[in-house]
Short mmCIF file of N, CA and C in Angstrom, two decimals:
data_model
loop_
_atom_site.label_atom_id
_atom_site.label_comp_id
_atom_site.label_asym_id
_atom_site.label_seq_id
_atom_site.Cartn_x
_atom_site.Cartn_y
_atom_site.Cartn_z
N UNK A 1458 25.60 -16.32 -11.23
CA UNK A 1458 25.41 -14.96 -11.93
C UNK A 1458 26.52 -13.98 -11.24
N UNK A 1459 26.93 -13.03 -12.15
CA UNK A 1459 27.90 -12.00 -11.55
C UNK A 1459 27.37 -10.99 -10.63
N UNK A 1460 28.44 -10.47 -9.84
CA UNK A 1460 28.23 -9.13 -9.08
C UNK A 1460 28.00 -7.97 -10.19
N UNK A 1461 27.01 -7.07 -10.14
CA UNK A 1461 26.74 -6.13 -11.33
C UNK A 1461 27.28 -4.75 -10.65
N UNK A 1462 27.88 -3.93 -11.63
CA UNK A 1462 28.18 -2.60 -11.21
C UNK A 1462 26.95 -1.62 -10.82
N UNK A 1463 27.24 -0.91 -9.54
CA UNK A 1463 26.27 -0.13 -8.90
C UNK A 1463 26.33 1.24 -9.67
N UNK A 1464 25.02 1.69 -10.11
CA UNK A 1464 24.79 3.03 -10.54
C UNK A 1464 24.90 3.97 -9.48
N UNK A 1465 25.73 5.05 -9.86
CA UNK A 1465 25.97 6.32 -8.88
C UNK A 1465 24.99 7.22 -9.17
N UNK A 1466 24.92 8.31 -7.95
CA UNK A 1466 24.07 9.47 -8.14
C UNK A 1466 24.38 10.20 -9.35
N UNK A 1467 23.51 10.61 -10.19
CA UNK A 1467 23.70 11.07 -11.39
C UNK A 1467 23.03 10.34 -12.51
N UNK A 1468 22.98 8.95 -12.30
CA UNK A 1468 22.52 8.04 -13.30
C UNK A 1468 20.85 8.30 -13.29
N UNK A 1469 20.23 8.70 -14.30
CA UNK A 1469 18.80 8.87 -14.24
C UNK A 1469 17.90 7.69 -13.80
N UNK A 1470 18.51 6.35 -13.98
CA UNK A 1470 17.69 5.30 -13.38
C UNK A 1470 17.36 5.30 -11.88
N UNK A 1471 18.43 6.11 -11.22
CA UNK A 1471 18.05 6.12 -9.90
C UNK A 1471 17.10 7.13 -9.40
N UNK A 1472 16.49 7.95 -10.26
CA UNK A 1472 15.57 8.91 -10.12
C UNK A 1472 14.21 8.62 -10.86
N UNK A 1473 14.26 7.61 -11.36
CA UNK A 1473 12.97 7.11 -12.20
C UNK A 1473 12.28 6.02 -11.41
N UNK A 1474 11.02 6.24 -11.15
CA UNK A 1474 10.30 5.19 -10.36
C UNK A 1474 10.26 3.87 -11.29
N UNK A 1475 10.50 2.76 -10.67
CA UNK A 1475 10.70 1.39 -11.30
C UNK A 1475 9.32 0.99 -11.52
N UNK A 1476 9.22 0.11 -12.61
CA UNK A 1476 7.98 -0.46 -12.97
C UNK A 1476 7.67 -1.71 -12.18
N UNK A 1477 6.35 -1.93 -12.17
CA UNK A 1477 6.06 -3.24 -11.49
C UNK A 1477 6.35 -4.38 -12.32
N UNK A 1478 6.72 -5.44 -11.67
CA UNK A 1478 6.98 -6.68 -12.29
C UNK A 1478 5.79 -7.36 -12.59
N UNK A 1479 5.73 -7.93 -13.89
CA UNK A 1479 4.29 -8.75 -14.40
C UNK A 1479 4.81 -10.07 -14.74
N UNK A 1480 5.99 -10.25 -14.94
CA UNK A 1480 6.47 -11.67 -15.51
C UNK A 1480 7.27 -12.26 -14.37
N UNK A 1481 6.88 -13.37 -13.83
CA UNK A 1481 7.69 -14.06 -12.76
C UNK A 1481 8.28 -15.29 -13.46
N UNK A 1482 9.35 -14.95 -14.06
CA UNK A 1482 9.93 -15.74 -15.06
C UNK A 1482 11.40 -15.98 -14.83
N UNK A 1483 12.19 -16.73 -15.64
CA UNK A 1483 13.59 -16.95 -15.58
C UNK A 1483 14.40 -15.75 -15.64
N UNK A 1484 14.02 -14.79 -16.30
CA UNK A 1484 14.71 -13.34 -16.26
C UNK A 1484 14.67 -12.73 -14.75
N UNK A 1485 13.48 -12.81 -14.12
CA UNK A 1485 13.30 -12.20 -12.89
C UNK A 1485 14.21 -13.04 -11.92
N UNK A 1486 14.30 -14.37 -12.02
CA UNK A 1486 15.05 -15.24 -11.03
C UNK A 1486 16.55 -14.89 -11.36
N UNK A 1487 16.85 -14.50 -12.65
CA UNK A 1487 18.34 -14.05 -12.91
C UNK A 1487 18.61 -12.94 -12.11
N UNK A 1488 17.50 -11.81 -12.24
CA UNK A 1488 17.80 -10.59 -11.72
C UNK A 1488 17.95 -10.71 -10.17
N UNK A 1489 17.10 -11.37 -9.43
CA UNK A 1489 17.14 -11.75 -8.09
C UNK A 1489 18.54 -12.25 -7.71
N UNK A 1490 18.96 -13.10 -8.42
CA UNK A 1490 20.24 -13.88 -8.31
C UNK A 1490 21.33 -12.50 -8.42
N UNK A 1491 21.32 -11.93 -9.42
CA UNK A 1491 22.32 -10.95 -9.71
C UNK A 1491 22.23 -9.86 -8.57
N UNK A 1492 21.10 -9.44 -8.04
CA UNK A 1492 21.01 -8.51 -6.99
C UNK A 1492 21.60 -9.13 -5.74
N UNK A 1493 21.32 -10.44 -5.43
CA UNK A 1493 21.91 -11.03 -4.32
C UNK A 1493 23.48 -11.09 -4.10
N UNK A 1494 24.02 -11.64 -5.27
CA UNK A 1494 25.41 -11.58 -5.53
C UNK A 1494 26.14 -10.10 -5.56
N UNK A 1495 25.33 -9.13 -5.93
CA UNK A 1495 25.91 -7.74 -5.74
C UNK A 1495 25.85 -7.39 -4.23
N UNK A 1496 24.95 -7.72 -3.69
CA UNK A 1496 24.63 -7.36 -2.22
C UNK A 1496 25.68 -8.17 -1.30
N UNK A 1497 26.00 -9.43 -1.56
CA UNK A 1497 26.77 -10.18 -0.89
C UNK A 1497 28.40 -9.81 -1.09
N UNK A 1498 28.44 -9.27 -2.38
CA UNK A 1498 29.80 -8.85 -2.74
C UNK A 1498 30.20 -7.26 -2.27
N UNK A 1499 29.08 -6.60 -1.76
CA UNK A 1499 29.40 -5.40 -1.37
C UNK A 1499 29.36 -5.31 0.22
N UNK A 1500 30.57 -5.48 0.97
CA UNK A 1500 30.81 -5.87 2.23
C UNK A 1500 29.90 -4.62 3.08
N UNK A 1501 29.22 -5.18 4.23
CA UNK A 1501 28.55 -4.39 5.18
C UNK A 1501 27.41 -3.68 4.71
N UNK A 1502 26.76 -4.02 3.55
CA UNK A 1502 25.52 -3.54 3.13
C UNK A 1502 24.31 -4.17 3.57
N UNK A 1503 23.09 -3.42 3.63
CA UNK A 1503 21.80 -4.17 3.97
C UNK A 1503 21.02 -4.48 2.68
N UNK A 1504 21.09 -3.92 1.72
CA UNK A 1504 20.39 -4.09 0.68
C UNK A 1504 20.83 -3.58 -0.75
N UNK A 1505 20.09 -4.02 -1.73
CA UNK A 1505 20.28 -3.59 -3.12
C UNK A 1505 19.08 -3.52 -3.78
N UNK A 1506 18.61 -2.45 -4.55
CA UNK A 1506 17.49 -2.37 -5.29
C UNK A 1506 17.85 -2.54 -6.74
N UNK A 1507 16.92 -2.96 -7.63
CA UNK A 1507 17.19 -3.28 -9.13
C UNK A 1507 17.72 -1.91 -9.71
N UNK A 1508 17.00 -0.84 -9.63
CA UNK A 1508 17.70 0.41 -10.05
C UNK A 1508 19.08 0.58 -9.94
N UNK A 1509 19.69 0.23 -8.71
CA UNK A 1509 20.95 0.34 -8.55
C UNK A 1509 21.83 -0.23 -9.32
N UNK A 1510 21.46 -1.32 -10.12
CA UNK A 1510 22.11 -2.01 -10.96
C UNK A 1510 21.67 -1.83 -12.36
N UNK A 1511 20.88 -0.72 -12.55
CA UNK A 1511 20.49 -0.25 -13.93
C UNK A 1511 19.31 -0.89 -14.38
N UNK A 1512 18.35 -1.62 -13.53
CA UNK A 1512 17.14 -2.10 -14.08
C UNK A 1512 16.11 -1.53 -13.40
N UNK A 1513 15.11 -1.04 -14.23
CA UNK A 1513 13.96 -0.23 -13.69
C UNK A 1513 12.84 -1.17 -13.36
N UNK A 1514 12.96 -2.31 -12.42
CA UNK A 1514 11.91 -3.02 -12.06
C UNK A 1514 11.90 -2.98 -10.35
N UNK A 1515 10.65 -3.15 -9.97
CA UNK A 1515 10.29 -3.13 -8.51
C UNK A 1515 10.66 -4.33 -7.81
N UNK A 1516 12.06 -4.40 -7.64
CA UNK A 1516 12.65 -5.65 -7.00
C UNK A 1516 13.82 -5.23 -6.04
N UNK A 1517 13.89 -5.73 -4.94
CA UNK A 1517 14.96 -5.49 -4.05
C UNK A 1517 15.27 -6.68 -3.27
N UNK A 1518 16.73 -6.80 -2.87
CA UNK A 1518 17.09 -7.79 -1.92
C UNK A 1518 17.52 -7.05 -0.61
N UNK A 1519 17.68 -8.01 0.44
CA UNK A 1519 18.07 -7.28 1.77
C UNK A 1519 18.83 -8.48 2.45
N UNK A 1520 19.64 -7.86 3.34
CA UNK A 1520 20.44 -8.72 4.25
C UNK A 1520 20.51 -7.96 5.55
N UNK A 1521 19.68 -7.97 6.39
CA UNK A 1521 19.66 -7.09 7.60
C UNK A 1521 18.76 -7.60 8.83
N UNK A 1522 19.18 -7.31 9.90
CA UNK A 1522 18.62 -7.84 11.10
C UNK A 1522 18.61 -9.22 11.09
N UNK A 1523 19.42 -9.94 10.76
CA UNK A 1523 19.58 -11.37 10.72
C UNK A 1523 18.68 -12.08 9.73
N UNK A 1524 18.08 -11.30 8.74
CA UNK A 1524 17.25 -11.87 7.71
C UNK A 1524 17.73 -11.58 6.36
N UNK A 1525 17.54 -12.45 5.42
CA UNK A 1525 18.15 -12.14 3.96
C UNK A 1525 16.96 -12.71 3.03
N UNK A 1526 16.74 -12.01 2.10
CA UNK A 1526 15.54 -12.21 1.19
C UNK A 1526 15.47 -11.20 0.23
N UNK A 1527 14.30 -11.33 -0.60
CA UNK A 1527 14.13 -10.41 -1.57
C UNK A 1527 12.61 -10.21 -1.69
N UNK A 1528 12.25 -9.23 -2.20
CA UNK A 1528 10.84 -8.71 -2.46
C UNK A 1528 10.51 -8.11 -3.82
N UNK A 1529 9.52 -8.55 -4.31
CA UNK A 1529 8.97 -8.16 -5.80
C UNK A 1529 7.82 -7.39 -5.58
N UNK A 1530 7.73 -6.25 -6.19
CA UNK A 1530 6.56 -5.13 -6.19
C UNK A 1530 6.15 -5.05 -4.58
N UNK A 1531 7.09 -4.46 -3.80
CA UNK A 1531 6.69 -4.25 -2.40
C UNK A 1531 5.73 -3.01 -2.21
N UNK A 1532 5.00 -3.26 -1.14
CA UNK A 1532 4.15 -2.08 -0.84
C UNK A 1532 4.48 -1.79 0.72
N UNK A 1533 4.93 -0.81 1.06
CA UNK A 1533 5.52 -0.32 2.39
C UNK A 1533 4.47 0.11 3.42
N UNK A 1534 4.42 -0.29 4.52
CA UNK A 1534 3.77 0.32 5.86
C UNK A 1534 4.84 0.54 6.91
N UNK A 1535 4.64 1.73 7.48
CA UNK A 1535 5.60 2.02 8.49
C UNK A 1535 4.74 2.65 9.66
N UNK A 1536 5.46 2.40 10.86
CA UNK A 1536 5.03 2.71 12.23
C UNK A 1536 5.10 4.41 12.34
N UNK A 1537 4.39 4.83 13.39
CA UNK A 1537 4.53 6.22 13.72
C UNK A 1537 5.96 6.36 14.51
N UNK A 1538 6.29 5.43 15.32
CA UNK A 1538 7.34 5.52 16.15
C UNK A 1538 8.79 5.63 15.35
N UNK A 1539 9.38 6.56 15.73
CA UNK A 1539 10.71 6.93 14.90
C UNK A 1539 12.04 6.41 15.58
N UNK A 1540 13.05 6.32 14.59
CA UNK A 1540 14.35 5.94 15.11
C UNK A 1540 15.31 6.76 14.35
N UNK A 1541 16.47 7.10 14.96
CA UNK A 1541 17.65 7.96 14.39
C UNK A 1541 18.77 6.90 14.25
N UNK A 1542 19.58 7.12 13.15
CA UNK A 1542 20.69 6.40 12.83
C UNK A 1542 21.26 6.82 11.73
N UNK A 1543 22.63 6.56 11.51
CA UNK A 1543 23.27 6.92 10.49
C UNK A 1543 22.96 5.88 9.20
N UNK A 1544 22.91 6.44 7.90
CA UNK A 1544 22.58 5.68 6.91
C UNK A 1544 23.59 6.00 5.68
N UNK A 1545 23.81 5.00 4.82
CA UNK A 1545 24.66 5.28 3.67
C UNK A 1545 23.98 4.66 2.48
N UNK A 1546 24.62 4.51 1.39
CA UNK A 1546 24.16 4.12 0.14
C UNK A 1546 25.18 3.52 -0.76
N UNK A 1547 25.15 2.59 -1.43
CA UNK A 1547 26.05 2.07 -2.42
C UNK A 1547 26.22 3.15 -3.60
N UNK A 1548 25.11 3.85 -3.98
CA UNK A 1548 24.97 4.78 -4.92
C UNK A 1548 25.58 6.07 -4.65
N UNK A 1549 25.90 6.32 -3.47
CA UNK A 1549 26.56 7.60 -2.91
C UNK A 1549 27.65 7.13 -1.92
N UNK A 1550 28.79 6.37 -2.56
CA UNK A 1550 29.79 5.83 -1.77
C UNK A 1550 30.56 6.74 -0.71
N UNK A 1551 30.63 6.21 0.32
CA UNK A 1551 31.45 7.04 1.32
C UNK A 1551 30.76 8.20 2.07
N UNK A 1552 29.61 8.33 1.74
CA UNK A 1552 28.82 9.34 2.36
C UNK A 1552 27.72 8.67 3.45
N UNK A 1553 27.80 9.05 4.77
CA UNK A 1553 26.88 8.50 5.87
C UNK A 1553 26.21 9.73 6.68
N UNK A 1554 24.97 9.61 6.91
CA UNK A 1554 24.51 10.81 7.42
C UNK A 1554 23.38 10.20 8.36
N UNK A 1555 23.14 10.94 9.55
CA UNK A 1555 21.87 10.73 10.31
C UNK A 1555 20.63 10.58 9.71
N UNK A 1556 19.91 9.59 9.46
CA UNK A 1556 18.73 9.76 8.78
C UNK A 1556 17.50 9.26 9.67
N UNK A 1557 16.71 9.98 9.89
CA UNK A 1557 15.35 9.56 10.68
C UNK A 1557 14.67 8.59 9.78
N UNK A 1558 14.01 7.63 10.49
CA UNK A 1558 13.10 6.49 9.66
C UNK A 1558 12.13 5.99 10.89
N UNK A 1559 11.33 5.30 10.33
CA UNK A 1559 10.32 4.61 11.11
C UNK A 1559 10.82 3.73 11.99
N UNK A 1560 10.43 3.35 13.23
CA UNK A 1560 11.26 2.20 13.94
C UNK A 1560 10.61 0.77 13.28
N UNK A 1561 9.59 0.70 12.92
CA UNK A 1561 9.04 -0.64 12.35
C UNK A 1561 8.42 -0.42 11.04
N UNK A 1562 8.78 -1.37 10.18
CA UNK A 1562 8.24 -1.39 8.77
C UNK A 1562 7.79 -2.84 8.42
N UNK A 1563 6.90 -2.78 7.45
CA UNK A 1563 6.33 -4.02 6.96
C UNK A 1563 6.24 -3.79 5.40
N UNK A 1564 6.78 -4.74 4.49
CA UNK A 1564 6.47 -4.79 3.12
C UNK A 1564 5.71 -6.07 2.80
N UNK A 1565 4.58 -5.68 1.94
CA UNK A 1565 3.90 -6.93 1.41
C UNK A 1565 4.21 -6.78 -0.16
N UNK A 1566 4.52 -8.07 -0.73
CA UNK A 1566 4.79 -8.23 -1.96
C UNK A 1566 4.76 -9.62 -2.45
N UNK A 1567 5.70 -10.05 -3.36
CA UNK A 1567 5.82 -11.39 -3.83
C UNK A 1567 7.11 -11.88 -3.78
N UNK A 1568 7.35 -13.17 -3.84
CA UNK A 1568 8.69 -13.69 -4.11
C UNK A 1568 8.84 -13.81 -5.62
N UNK A 1569 10.09 -14.46 -6.00
CA UNK A 1569 10.28 -14.36 -7.36
C UNK A 1569 9.51 -15.51 -8.18
N UNK A 1570 8.93 -16.31 -7.43
CA UNK A 1570 7.93 -17.29 -7.98
C UNK A 1570 6.40 -16.67 -8.07
N UNK A 1571 6.25 -15.56 -7.69
CA UNK A 1571 4.92 -14.86 -7.73
C UNK A 1571 4.29 -15.09 -6.52
N UNK A 1572 4.78 -15.86 -5.49
CA UNK A 1572 4.01 -16.24 -4.11
C UNK A 1572 3.95 -14.96 -3.11
N UNK A 1573 2.84 -14.64 -2.57
CA UNK A 1573 2.63 -13.68 -1.75
C UNK A 1573 3.70 -13.68 -0.56
N UNK A 1574 4.12 -12.61 -0.21
CA UNK A 1574 5.00 -12.64 0.99
C UNK A 1574 4.99 -11.26 1.81
N UNK A 1575 5.22 -11.48 3.08
CA UNK A 1575 5.25 -10.40 4.03
C UNK A 1575 6.58 -10.25 4.83
N UNK A 1576 7.34 -9.17 4.91
CA UNK A 1576 8.44 -9.05 5.72
C UNK A 1576 8.30 -7.97 6.68
N UNK A 1577 8.45 -8.15 7.81
CA UNK A 1577 8.26 -7.10 8.98
C UNK A 1577 9.54 -7.09 9.65
N UNK A 1578 9.88 -5.92 10.14
CA UNK A 1578 11.14 -5.89 10.96
C UNK A 1578 11.11 -4.46 11.66
N UNK A 1579 12.10 -4.47 12.64
CA UNK A 1579 12.17 -3.23 13.59
C UNK A 1579 13.53 -2.78 13.38
N UNK A 1580 14.02 -1.56 13.79
CA UNK A 1580 15.32 -1.11 13.86
C UNK A 1580 16.03 -1.15 12.58
N UNK A 1581 17.07 -2.10 12.41
CA UNK A 1581 17.99 -2.09 11.26
C UNK A 1581 17.27 -2.67 10.01
N UNK A 1582 16.51 -3.79 10.25
CA UNK A 1582 15.65 -4.38 9.11
C UNK A 1582 14.57 -3.27 8.67
N UNK A 1583 14.02 -2.73 9.47
CA UNK A 1583 12.97 -1.70 9.17
C UNK A 1583 13.67 -0.50 8.27
N UNK A 1584 14.94 -0.15 8.70
CA UNK A 1584 15.64 1.11 7.91
C UNK A 1584 15.88 0.38 6.59
N UNK A 1585 16.33 -0.88 6.37
CA UNK A 1585 16.65 -1.30 5.17
C UNK A 1585 15.45 -1.51 4.19
N UNK A 1586 14.36 -1.98 4.85
CA UNK A 1586 13.15 -1.96 4.08
C UNK A 1586 12.60 -0.60 3.48
N UNK A 1587 12.91 0.17 4.28
CA UNK A 1587 12.43 1.66 3.84
C UNK A 1587 13.18 2.09 2.79
N UNK A 1588 14.53 2.09 3.23
CA UNK A 1588 15.61 2.48 2.13
C UNK A 1588 15.58 1.95 0.70
N UNK A 1589 15.29 0.57 0.74
CA UNK A 1589 15.21 -0.05 -0.42
C UNK A 1589 14.03 0.29 -1.33
N UNK A 1590 12.91 0.36 -0.55
CA UNK A 1590 11.65 0.54 -1.30
C UNK A 1590 11.77 2.12 -1.74
N UNK A 1591 12.39 3.00 -0.98
CA UNK A 1591 12.49 4.30 -1.55
C UNK A 1591 13.20 4.39 -2.99
N UNK A 1592 14.21 3.43 -3.12
CA UNK A 1592 14.98 3.20 -4.31
C UNK A 1592 14.08 3.10 -5.55
N UNK A 1593 13.10 2.25 -5.17
CA UNK A 1593 12.09 1.88 -6.25
C UNK A 1593 11.22 2.88 -6.82
N UNK A 1594 11.04 3.81 -5.75
CA UNK A 1594 10.22 5.14 -6.15
C UNK A 1594 11.11 6.22 -6.55
N UNK A 1595 12.48 6.09 -6.90
CA UNK A 1595 13.31 7.00 -7.41
C UNK A 1595 13.81 8.05 -6.49
N UNK A 1596 13.76 7.46 -5.01
CA UNK A 1596 14.32 8.37 -4.16
C UNK A 1596 15.55 7.85 -3.61
N UNK A 1597 16.30 8.76 -2.94
CA UNK A 1597 17.65 8.27 -2.18
C UNK A 1597 17.52 8.93 -0.90
N UNK A 1598 18.31 8.15 0.05
CA UNK A 1598 18.15 8.76 1.58
C UNK A 1598 18.56 10.09 1.83
N UNK A 1599 19.13 10.71 0.90
CA UNK A 1599 19.62 12.15 1.20
C UNK A 1599 18.37 13.10 1.01
N UNK A 1600 17.40 12.63 0.18
CA UNK A 1600 16.18 13.36 -0.02
C UNK A 1600 15.40 13.51 1.28
N UNK A 1601 15.57 12.53 2.18
CA UNK A 1601 14.80 12.82 3.60
C UNK A 1601 15.53 13.81 4.46
N UNK A 1602 16.75 14.11 4.25
CA UNK A 1602 17.58 14.88 5.13
C UNK A 1602 17.04 16.21 5.09
N UNK A 1603 17.16 16.97 6.42
CA UNK A 1603 16.67 18.24 6.55
C UNK A 1603 17.81 19.13 7.33
N UNK A 1604 17.64 20.38 7.07
CA UNK A 1604 18.60 21.47 7.81
C UNK A 1604 20.02 21.21 7.58
N UNK A 1605 20.88 21.25 8.76
CA UNK A 1605 22.34 21.27 8.47
C UNK A 1605 22.82 19.78 8.05
N UNK A 1606 21.93 18.92 8.36
CA UNK A 1606 22.28 17.50 7.80
C UNK A 1606 22.24 17.49 6.30
N UNK A 1607 21.19 18.03 5.71
CA UNK A 1607 20.96 18.09 4.29
C UNK A 1607 22.13 19.01 3.65
N UNK A 1608 22.38 19.94 4.29
CA UNK A 1608 23.44 20.86 3.63
C UNK A 1608 24.78 20.16 3.69
N UNK A 1609 25.14 19.36 4.68
CA UNK A 1609 26.42 18.75 4.83
C UNK A 1609 26.41 17.57 3.75
N UNK A 1610 25.27 16.99 3.51
CA UNK A 1610 25.09 16.00 2.46
C UNK A 1610 25.35 16.45 0.95
N UNK A 1611 24.61 17.71 0.66
CA UNK A 1611 24.64 18.19 -0.52
C UNK A 1611 26.04 18.69 -0.93
N UNK A 1612 26.73 19.23 0.08
CA UNK A 1612 28.20 19.79 -0.22
C UNK A 1612 29.04 18.77 -1.25
N UNK A 1613 29.33 17.52 -0.67
CA UNK A 1613 30.18 16.62 -1.71
C UNK A 1613 29.50 16.40 -2.94
N UNK A 1614 28.08 16.32 -2.85
CA UNK A 1614 27.34 15.95 -4.11
C UNK A 1614 27.43 17.05 -5.01
N UNK A 1615 27.18 18.32 -4.74
CA UNK A 1615 27.50 19.48 -5.59
C UNK A 1615 28.75 19.74 -6.09
N UNK A 1616 29.63 19.27 -5.25
CA UNK A 1616 31.22 19.50 -5.65
C UNK A 1616 31.85 18.57 -6.65
N UNK A 1617 30.81 17.84 -7.21
CA UNK A 1617 31.37 16.83 -8.28
C UNK A 1617 31.30 15.48 -7.81
N UNK A 1618 30.68 15.14 -6.95
CA UNK A 1618 30.59 13.69 -6.51
C UNK A 1618 29.95 12.79 -7.57
N UNK A 1619 28.92 13.30 -8.22
CA UNK A 1619 28.29 12.45 -9.37
C UNK A 1619 29.12 12.69 -10.46
#
């Protein structure tokens, strides 16, 4: 399957909550393959969510913290402990900002065959799980930024980035 073009900020699919997957069929297998091909073709990235390739389905793939996989219909749980770190996004190319996240995260969902799965991680994997799940809710990492960091992020976006 091919690497798919990434949708950029301004595309409505990125701001629309994705629909739950109900059919665990060949089309879903193809979507997971396309997502993984897109992720592996995008050097240095931790994940890709279906809306980023124009598909409004609750599916993402990840390659972070030494783990690679996918989750369908994820439900996110996070710890109270926080971490700081820089974050970027394929849908906002070239922009990186300090983004607070939970130190530990767990997603419960399904694999592409409909089997239940749980993915838990800390630090970078936790950050990726939170980032990708947010995409499925129509949110981008810049939405979490506050104060001066938010103003710095919005400057290039308002200046015609999208």
